Short mmCIF file of C-alpha atoms in Angstrom, two decimals:
data_model
loop_
_atom_site.label_atom_id
_atom_site.label_comp_id
_atom_site.label_asym_id
_atom_site.label_seq_id
_atom_site.Cartn_x
_atom_site.Cartn_y
_atom_site.Cartn_z
CA MET T 29 2.81 45.75 49.14
CA ASP T 30 5.98 44.17 47.74
CA ALA T 31 6.37 40.77 46.10
CA PHE T 32 9.46 38.57 46.23
CA ILE T 33 10.50 35.97 43.65
CA ILE T 34 13.50 33.61 43.60
CA THR T 35 14.08 31.29 40.63
CA ASP T 36 16.61 28.83 39.27
CA ALA T 37 17.08 26.39 36.40
CA SER T 38 19.06 23.20 35.80
CA TYR T 39 20.16 22.51 32.21
CA LEU T 40 21.30 19.30 30.49
CA GLU T 41 23.32 20.29 27.44
CA ARG T 42 23.26 17.11 25.37
CA THR T 43 19.46 17.10 25.23
CA ASN T 44 18.51 20.79 25.51
CA ALA T 45 16.30 19.84 28.46
CA ALA T 46 15.93 21.84 31.66
CA GLY T 47 14.24 21.80 35.01
CA VAL T 48 13.00 25.08 36.46
CA ALA T 49 11.78 26.05 39.91
CA GLY T 50 10.81 29.13 41.87
CA ARG T 51 9.28 30.56 45.00
CA ILE T 52 6.89 33.52 45.19
CA ALA T 53 5.87 35.49 48.30
CA VAL T 54 3.38 38.35 48.31
CA GLY T 55 1.36 39.40 51.33
CA ASN T 56 0.03 36.27 53.01
CA HIS T 57 0.46 34.23 49.86
CA ASN T 58 3.42 31.87 49.45
CA LEU T 59 3.71 29.44 46.59
CA SER T 60 6.37 27.49 44.79
CA PHE T 61 6.64 25.61 41.50
CA LYS T 62 8.91 23.20 39.70
CA GLY T 63 8.59 21.83 36.22
CA SER T 64 10.37 20.55 33.14
CA VAL T 65 11.20 22.50 30.01
CA THR T 66 11.67 20.95 26.57
CA THR T 67 12.17 24.10 24.49
CA VAL T 68 15.57 25.47 25.56
CA GLN T 69 18.78 25.92 23.59
CA CYS T 70 21.12 27.13 26.35
CA PRO T 71 21.20 27.55 30.17
CA ASN T 72 20.07 31.19 29.94
CA HIS T 73 16.80 30.09 28.33
CA GLY T 74 16.00 27.94 31.35
CA GLU T 75 16.68 30.88 33.69
CA MET T 76 14.52 33.19 31.57
CA ILE T 77 11.65 30.70 31.40
CA ALA T 78 11.76 30.32 35.20
CA ILE T 79 11.45 34.10 35.59
CA LEU T 80 8.69 34.34 32.98
CA HIS T 81 6.70 31.52 34.62
CA SER T 82 7.03 33.09 38.08
CA LEU T 83 5.81 36.46 36.78
CA LYS T 84 2.76 34.81 35.23
CA LYS T 85 2.02 33.03 38.50
CA LEU T 86 2.42 36.28 40.42
CA ARG T 87 -0.05 37.96 38.07
CA GLU T 88 -2.56 35.15 38.69
CA VAL T 89 -2.21 35.53 42.46
CA ARG T 90 -2.66 39.30 42.17
CA ASP T 91 -5.75 39.05 39.99
CA ASP T 92 -7.37 36.20 41.94
CA ASN T 93 -6.92 37.94 45.29
CA ILE T 94 -7.26 41.59 44.16
CA LEU T 95 -3.85 42.52 45.53
CA SER T 96 -2.18 45.91 45.15
CA ILE T 97 1.50 45.27 44.38
CA GLU T 98 3.88 48.22 44.22
CA LYS T 99 7.26 46.55 43.71
CA VAL T 100 8.61 43.12 42.73
CA TYR T 101 12.05 41.85 43.72
CA ILE T 102 13.40 38.99 41.58
CA GLY T 103 16.43 36.98 42.69
CA THR T 104 18.43 34.83 40.25
CA ASP T 105 21.99 33.52 40.06
CA CYS T 106 22.33 34.42 36.37
CA GLN T 107 23.99 37.79 35.81
CA THR T 108 23.69 37.42 32.03
CA VAL T 109 19.90 37.31 32.23
CA ILE T 110 19.84 40.26 34.66
CA ASP T 111 21.94 42.31 32.22
CA LEU T 112 19.67 41.38 29.32
CA LEU T 113 16.55 42.39 31.23
CA ASP T 114 18.06 45.61 32.59
CA LYS T 115 20.06 46.76 29.55
CA GLY T 116 18.66 44.91 26.54
CA PHE T 117 20.65 43.51 23.63
CA LYS T 118 24.11 44.66 22.60
CA LYS T 119 24.27 45.78 18.99
CA ASP T 120 27.49 43.94 18.16
CA ARG T 121 26.37 40.52 19.42
CA PHE T 122 24.32 37.69 17.90
CA TYR T 123 21.41 36.41 19.99
CA HIS T 124 19.46 33.21 19.44
CA PRO T 125 15.86 33.85 18.24
CA LYS T 126 14.58 32.02 21.33
CA THR T 127 16.49 34.49 23.53
CA LYS T 128 14.82 37.41 21.77
CA GLN T 129 11.41 35.77 22.06
CA LEU T 130 11.80 35.11 25.79
CA LEU T 131 13.05 38.63 26.50
CA ASN T 132 10.07 40.02 24.62
CA ASP T 133 7.65 37.74 26.53
CA ILE T 134 9.15 38.74 29.89
CA SER T 135 8.97 42.43 29.00
CA LYS T 136 5.32 42.12 28.00
CA THR T 137 4.47 40.26 31.19
CA MET T 138 6.27 42.86 33.28
CA LYS T 139 4.20 45.59 31.61
CA THR T 140 0.95 43.78 32.46
CA LEU T 141 1.98 43.82 36.13
CA ASN T 142 2.57 47.59 35.86
CA VAL T 143 4.91 47.72 38.86
CA ASP T 144 8.52 48.56 39.58
CA ILE T 145 10.67 45.43 39.15
CA GLN T 146 14.15 45.09 40.60
CA PHE T 147 16.52 42.20 39.87
CA GLN T 148 19.02 40.92 42.40
CA LYS T 149 22.01 38.64 41.77
CA ILE T 150 22.14 35.72 44.20
CA LYS T 151 25.33 33.75 44.70
CA ALA T 152 24.70 30.11 43.85
CA HIS T 153 25.67 26.98 45.77
CA VAL T 154 26.59 28.66 49.05
CA TYR T 155 26.56 25.87 51.63
CA ASP T 156 28.77 27.34 54.37
CA ASN T 157 26.88 29.94 56.40
CA PRO T 158 24.43 30.93 53.63
CA THR T 159 22.27 34.01 54.04
CA PRO T 160 18.48 33.42 54.28
CA ILE T 161 18.12 34.24 50.56
CA GLU T 162 21.03 31.96 49.61
CA ARG T 163 19.49 29.15 51.68
CA ILE T 164 16.17 29.52 49.86
CA HIS T 165 18.00 29.60 46.52
CA ASN T 166 19.81 26.37 47.42
CA GLU T 167 16.44 24.72 48.04
CA ILE T 168 15.10 25.99 44.72
CA ASP T 169 18.24 24.73 42.97
CA ILE T 170 17.50 21.23 44.32
CA GLN T 171 13.89 21.50 43.10
CA ALA T 172 15.06 22.46 39.59
CA LYS T 173 17.44 19.49 39.48
CA GLN T 174 14.66 17.16 40.60
CA ALA T 175 12.37 18.47 37.86
CA LEU T 176 15.09 17.79 35.27
CA GLU T 177 15.67 14.29 36.65
CA ASN T 178 11.93 13.56 36.48
CA LEU T 179 11.86 14.63 32.83
CA MET T 180 14.83 12.45 31.90
CA LYS T 181 13.29 9.44 33.63
CA GLN T 182 10.38 9.73 31.20
CA VAL T 183 12.86 9.55 28.34
CA GLU T 184 15.23 6.91 29.67
CA LEU T 185 12.69 4.55 31.20
CA ASN T 186 8.99 5.25 30.92
CA SER T 187 7.40 3.63 33.96
CA LEU T 188 3.79 4.08 32.83
CA PRO T 189 1.92 0.76 32.51
CA SER T 190 1.68 -0.55 28.97
CA ASN T 191 -0.07 -3.32 27.04
CA ILE T 192 1.39 -2.08 23.76
CA TYR T 193 3.68 -3.55 21.11
CA SER T 194 5.51 -1.77 18.28
CA THR T 195 5.24 -2.84 14.66
CA LEU T 196 6.04 -1.63 11.14
CA LEU T 197 3.60 -1.57 8.23
CA PRO T 198 4.63 -1.00 4.60
CA GLN T 199 2.44 1.27 2.49
CA LYS T 200 1.43 -1.62 0.27
CA LEU T 201 1.09 -5.28 1.18
CA ILE T 202 1.72 -8.26 -1.09
CA ASP T 203 -0.44 -11.39 -1.42
CA GLY T 204 -1.20 -13.07 1.89
CA GLU T 205 0.32 -10.42 4.12
CA TYR T 206 -2.88 -8.57 4.96
CA GLU T 207 -4.72 -11.72 6.08
CA HIS T 208 -1.86 -12.94 8.24
CA LEU T 209 -1.20 -9.58 9.92
CA GLU T 210 -4.91 -8.99 10.54
CA LYS T 211 -5.14 -12.41 12.21
CA THR T 212 -1.99 -11.64 14.23
CA ALA T 213 -3.43 -8.37 15.53
CA TYR T 214 -6.73 -10.12 16.33
CA GLU T 215 -5.01 -12.89 18.29
CA LEU T 216 -2.80 -10.42 20.14
CA ALA T 217 -5.87 -8.34 21.01
CA LYS T 218 -7.28 -11.49 22.63
CA LYS T 219 -4.21 -11.40 24.88
CA GLY T 220 -4.93 -7.76 25.76
CA LEU T 221 -2.16 -6.36 23.53
CA ALA T 222 -2.54 -3.21 21.42
CA PRO T 223 -0.39 -2.18 18.43
CA ARG T 224 1.59 0.98 17.87
CA ILE T 225 1.96 1.05 14.08
CA LEU T 226 4.66 2.97 12.21
CA THR T 227 3.75 3.48 8.57
CA LYS T 228 3.97 5.96 5.71
CA LEU T 229 0.56 7.49 5.11
CA PRO T 230 -1.62 7.13 3.17
CA ILE T 231 -2.04 3.35 3.24
CA GLU T 232 -4.60 1.24 1.42
CA ARG T 233 -5.54 -1.02 4.35
CA ASN T 234 -4.31 -1.35 7.91
CA PRO T 235 -4.46 -5.01 9.01
CA PHE T 236 -3.40 -4.22 12.58
CA ALA T 237 -6.20 -1.69 13.00
CA ASP T 238 -8.67 -4.05 11.32
CA GLY T 239 -7.66 -6.94 13.57
CA VAL T 240 -8.20 -4.82 16.69
CA ASN T 241 -11.51 -3.53 15.33
CA ARG T 242 -12.71 -7.09 14.61
CA TYR T 243 -11.89 -8.15 18.15
CA ASN T 244 -13.62 -5.08 19.61
CA ALA T 245 -16.73 -5.70 17.50
CA GLU T 246 -16.94 -9.21 18.97
CA ASN T 247 -16.21 -7.95 22.48
CA PRO T 248 -18.13 -4.70 23.16
CA ASP T 249 -16.50 -4.25 26.58
CA SER T 250 -12.98 -4.34 25.14
CA THR T 251 -10.70 -1.35 25.72
CA ILE T 252 -8.02 -2.42 23.22
CA SER T 253 -7.03 0.43 20.89
CA TYR T 254 -4.25 1.21 18.43
CA ASP T 255 -2.06 4.14 17.45
CA VAL T 256 -0.75 5.00 14.00
CA ILE T 257 2.65 6.72 13.98
CA PRO T 258 3.19 8.44 10.60
CA THR T 259 6.71 8.52 9.15
CA TYR T 260 8.20 11.98 8.69
CA ASP T 261 7.46 11.96 4.93
CA SER T 262 3.80 10.94 5.25
CA LYS T 263 0.99 12.84 3.59
CA LEU T 264 -1.27 13.66 6.53
CA PRO T 265 -4.98 14.42 6.28
CA LYS T 266 -5.80 18.11 6.70
CA GLY T 267 -6.87 19.15 10.16
CA HIS T 268 -5.55 15.98 11.79
CA ASN T 269 -4.40 17.44 15.11
CA LYS T 270 -3.01 14.28 16.67
CA PHE T 271 0.04 14.23 14.42
CA HIS T 272 2.67 16.92 14.54
CA SER T 273 5.64 17.56 12.28
CA GLY T 274 9.24 18.21 13.16
CA ILE T 275 11.38 17.22 16.10
CA MET T 276 10.18 19.11 19.15
CA GLY T 277 9.59 18.79 22.86
CA ILE T 278 10.23 15.41 24.41
CA ASP T 279 10.66 13.89 20.92
CA ARG T 280 13.74 16.06 20.50
CA ILE T 281 15.11 15.06 23.90
CA GLN T 282 14.35 11.38 23.20
CA THR T 283 16.17 11.53 19.86
CA LEU T 284 19.21 13.33 21.27
CA GLU T 285 19.38 10.85 24.15
CA THR T 286 19.22 7.93 21.70
CA MET T 287 21.91 9.52 19.52
CA SER T 288 24.11 9.87 22.60
CA ARG T 289 23.67 6.17 23.41
CA LEU T 290 24.51 5.31 19.80
CA GLY T 291 27.72 7.35 20.06
CA ILE T 292 26.47 10.11 17.75
CA SER T 293 27.48 13.54 19.02
CA ASP T 294 26.46 15.74 16.08
CA SER T 295 23.11 17.29 17.03
CA MET T 296 22.86 18.72 13.50
CA MET T 297 21.86 15.20 12.43
CA LEU T 298 18.45 15.89 13.97
CA ASP T 299 17.44 17.55 10.72
CA GLU T 300 18.93 14.82 8.51
CA TYR T 301 17.24 11.62 7.32
CA GLU T 302 18.77 9.48 10.08
CA GLY T 303 17.58 11.88 12.78
CA LEU T 304 14.04 11.93 11.39
CA VAL T 305 13.99 8.12 11.28
CA LEU T 306 15.22 7.98 14.89
CA THR T 307 12.42 10.33 15.94
CA ASP T 308 9.80 8.18 14.22
CA ILE T 309 11.24 5.10 15.92
CA GLY T 310 11.24 6.85 19.30
CA ARG T 311 7.54 7.66 18.93
CA THR T 312 6.84 4.07 17.91
CA ILE T 313 8.46 2.75 21.09
CA THR T 314 7.28 5.41 23.54
CA GLY T 315 4.12 6.85 21.98
CA PHE T 316 2.72 10.28 21.25
CA GLN T 317 3.84 13.23 23.33
CA LYS T 318 1.56 15.86 24.73
CA LYS T 319 1.95 19.28 23.16
CA PRO T 320 4.81 20.82 25.17
CA SER T 321 4.29 23.99 27.14
CA ASP T 322 7.09 26.25 28.32
CA VAL T 323 6.87 24.71 31.79
CA ALA T 324 5.25 21.34 32.45
CA GLU T 325 4.67 21.24 36.20
CA GLU T 326 4.87 17.74 37.61
CA VAL T 327 2.93 16.07 34.83
CA SER T 328 3.71 13.18 32.55
CA LEU T 329 4.52 14.27 29.00
CA ARG T 330 3.76 10.77 27.75
CA GLU T 331 0.26 9.52 27.11
CA SER T 332 1.18 5.86 27.61
CA GLY T 333 4.05 3.56 28.53
CA HIS T 334 6.79 2.28 26.26
CA SER T 335 6.13 -0.83 24.18
CA LYS T 336 6.46 -4.25 25.79
CA PHE T 337 8.03 -5.74 22.65
CA ILE T 338 8.68 -5.22 18.94
CA LEU T 339 6.70 -7.48 16.61
CA ASN T 340 9.01 -8.84 13.90
CA HIS T 341 7.21 -10.04 10.76
CA SER T 342 8.19 -10.59 7.13
CA ALA T 343 6.48 -7.48 5.75
CA SER T 344 8.52 -5.22 8.05
CA LYS T 345 11.67 -6.24 6.15
CA ARG T 346 10.49 -4.10 3.25
CA MET T 347 10.84 -1.02 5.45
CA GLN T 348 14.55 -1.78 5.66
CA ASP T 349 15.91 1.44 7.20
CA TYR T 350 13.15 1.58 9.79
CA ASN T 351 13.38 -2.15 10.52
CA VAL T 352 17.13 -2.03 11.22
CA THR T 353 16.86 1.14 13.32
CA LEU T 354 13.84 -0.12 15.28
CA LYS T 355 15.75 -3.25 16.32
CA GLN T 356 18.84 -1.22 17.16
CA VAL T 357 16.97 1.31 19.31
CA GLY T 358 14.87 -1.44 20.89
CA SER T 359 18.01 -3.18 22.08
CA LEU T 360 19.28 0.08 23.60
CA TYR T 361 16.15 0.37 25.71
CA ASP T 362 15.80 -3.37 26.42
CA ILE T 363 12.65 -3.76 24.29
CA PRO T 364 12.60 -7.44 23.21
CA GLU T 365 11.91 -8.55 19.65
CA LYS T 366 9.26 -11.24 19.20
CA THR T 367 7.70 -13.12 16.29
CA TYR T 368 4.22 -14.48 15.69
CA SER T 369 5.35 -17.97 16.69
CA ASP T 370 6.97 -16.65 19.89
CA LEU T 371 3.68 -15.11 20.93
CA LEU T 372 0.93 -17.34 19.61
CA CYS T 373 2.24 -20.85 18.95
CA ARG T 374 5.22 -23.08 19.49
CA GLU T 375 5.73 -24.55 16.06
CA LYS T 376 6.86 -22.73 12.92
CA VAL T 377 3.99 -20.90 11.26
CA ALA T 378 3.51 -20.71 7.52
CA SER T 379 0.78 -18.69 5.86
CA SER T 380 0.32 -18.33 2.12
CA GLY T 381 3.90 -19.47 1.61
CA LEU T 382 5.29 -16.72 3.83
CA GLU T 383 7.33 -17.51 6.93
CA TYR T 384 6.63 -15.57 10.14
#
C-alpha cells in the first residue's frame, strides 16, 4: 500500500520559533499533528522538522499495525527542502550545522522505512479554486500557525496559575539580612506564596528556602515549595539535572522576545553578558522550562506560571545588574514590584537597622 504525507511550518524570525503541522494517511489510518519547535534557525529547518516528525509517526503506525508500505508520497511547499532531500548539498555553498543534522536525521529515518519516497511540491496559499491537495495544505498551514501562536502565548503571557514571587539573593549576606529574609519567606508562605530565587551558587545559607521549610515543618499538609534559579556563572553540583546551561529552547525565545521589547535587535547579544543576565531574569519570572524536543505537540513547555510579583528588599541591591534588569523586565511584562511592608504590614519596617 501507499502512504501520503502533507506537511507545513510557520516561522517567526525574530525568535527562531516555529509551528509545524502535518497529515498522514496510510490504509485505513488517518492522523494529524501540530506542535511547536524551539530549535530552528531558519524557515527551512521548520519544514524539515515537520517532514522528519511525520516520517517518525508513519513508522510508528506501520510498526504498531504491521502494515506493508511500498511507497510514500510527501507533499511540501518548500522547493529548497525538496532539492536538498533529492540532490543533497552543493559543494560551493555553506550550510548551517542544523541543516546538515536534520538532513542526516531525515535520511536515516527514510532508510528505516525501507520504501520508495517521492516528494511533491505543493503551491501554498491557494484560496481560489484549490485542488484537493492544496485545500488540505491550506488547512495544515492554519494548524502550523496556530501551533506557533500557542508557543508565543506561553512566552508573552503565561496563563498557568501561580502562587509564586521572584526574588534575588546575594551569595553572602551581611548582619541581620538572613533573619529578616527568613522571616519574610515564612510570613509569605503563610499567605500561600512560594519564592523563585535567583542566586549565584554556591551560597552559604538560603533564608527563603529555610523560611519555607520552617513553615512546612509546622504545617505538614502544606504544598508550598521553592525554586532556585542559578545565575549563568554559578558553580553547579555535579549530576544536578534540573539546571541546564546555555540559552536554548523556550529560554532562547523568551530572551529574544524580551530583547525585541527593549528595542535590542542584535541577536548576537544572546551570548554576551547582558543576554545571559536577561535569560536568568526570564527564568526567574517564568520558571524552569521542560527539556525541549524537536516537536512539542500541544503541551505546555512551562512547569508553572509567571511570578505574581517581584520582592524588593535591601539585600537585592547588592546584585545591582540583576536588580536593575529584573525591575526593567518585570515592568515589560506587568509584574509588579512589592516590598515587605507592602505585603505584610502597613507601617515602615526596620530590622537590625536595615530598612525594608
